[in-house]
Amino acid sequence: MDIELKDMPQKEIIPGFHGRMVHTPKTTIAYWEVEAGAEIPEHSHYHEQIMQVTEGEFELTVDGVKRIYGPGTVVYLEPHITHGGKAITPCKITDIFCPPREEYQ
């Protein structure tokens, strides 16, 4: 299966977070374009999550610890860990979730 991301519709899941979602039977991959200043409140979920900022800077708080991430770092978030964040600049982020995020379909 080939997918052209540019041809997929974007969904604004959270204000300022515009995503294109690819779903497989075992994962969801979210390709986000995030507006500067957009925030995702602290939350947790039962999914494993792998996050990579591919452009810009994003402040991520994981279990109460804040760090700023830019291109080149991959972050693993274990299931049920509390996390949230804020886009410092406009940025692009790729998230991989296992199992799939049903609410993103």
XYZ file of C-alpha atoms in Angstrom:
105
model
C 0.000 0.000 0.000
C 1.322 3.436 -0.957
C 0.070 6.605 0.700
C 0.668 10.178 -0.438
C 0.482 12.262 2.750
C -0.076 15.477 0.795
C -3.286 13.981 -0.614
C -4.699 13.021 2.785
C -7.083 15.384 4.568
C -5.813 17.016 7.762
C -7.771 16.690 10.993
C -7.496 19.278 13.760
C -7.658 16.922 16.730
C -6.696 19.589 19.285
C -6.691 23.344 18.510
C -3.498 24.082 16.588
C -2.596 20.393 16.018
C -3.317 19.470 12.382
C -2.690 15.809 11.651
C -2.679 13.333 8.837
C -3.211 9.806 10.177
C -2.065 6.476 8.795
C -3.676 3.438 10.408
C -2.601 -0.187 10.278
C -4.061 -3.103 12.213
C -1.442 -2.568 14.959
C -0.403 1.113 14.838
C -1.414 4.668 14.150
C 1.158 7.071 12.728
C 0.250 10.742 13.124
C 2.025 13.384 11.052
C 1.357 16.683 12.842
C 1.780 20.263 11.719
C 1.565 22.295 14.918
C 0.988 26.022 15.233
C 3.348 28.009 17.488
C 1.845 28.285 20.961
C -0.543 25.343 20.519
C -0.794 23.224 23.665
C -1.867 19.712 24.462
C -2.907 19.395 28.108
C -1.300 16.800 30.331
C -2.951 13.436 29.843
C -2.208 9.732 29.694
C -3.407 6.796 27.606
C -2.881 3.061 27.386
C -0.971 3.324 24.087
C 2.778 3.162 23.688
C 3.897 6.337 21.941
C 7.059 7.226 20.054
C 7.458 10.920 19.249
C 9.911 12.727 17.004
C 10.043 16.447 16.294
C 11.130 16.762 12.673
C 10.970 20.583 12.415
C 10.853 23.368 15.002
C 10.876 23.148 18.800
C 8.389 21.491 21.139
C 8.335 21.613 24.945
C 7.270 18.220 26.291
C 6.470 17.532 29.936
C 6.713 13.852 30.890
C 5.853 12.798 34.422
C 6.430 16.385 35.618
C 9.792 16.904 33.858
C 9.945 19.554 31.075
C 12.358 19.370 28.146
C 12.527 21.120 24.800
C 12.943 18.902 21.758
C 14.010 19.718 18.236
C 14.872 17.625 15.195
C 16.972 14.539 15.790
C 15.620 13.184 19.085
C 13.166 10.310 19.482
C 11.146 10.087 22.702
C 9.499 6.892 23.973
C 6.421 7.348 26.165
C 5.359 4.226 27.993
C 1.659 3.450 28.446
C -0.182 5.416 31.154
C 2.613 7.984 31.720
C 1.388 11.560 32.162
C 2.567 13.902 29.411
C 1.622 17.121 27.625
C 3.324 19.900 25.746
C 3.482 23.166 23.882
C 4.845 24.182 20.490
C 7.574 26.786 21.050
C 7.734 27.448 17.286
C 5.674 26.140 14.400
C 6.730 22.518 14.215
C 6.216 19.144 12.638
C 5.959 16.077 14.816
C 5.582 12.401 14.001
C 3.878 10.180 16.589
C 3.591 6.407 16.421
C 0.989 4.758 18.654
C 0.500 1.087 19.446
C -2.233 -0.108 19.521
C -4.022 2.170 17.016
C -5.708 5.370 18.245
C -9.354 4.638 17.459
C -10.388 8.227 18.187
C -8.086 9.452 15.396
C -9.811 7.338 12.718
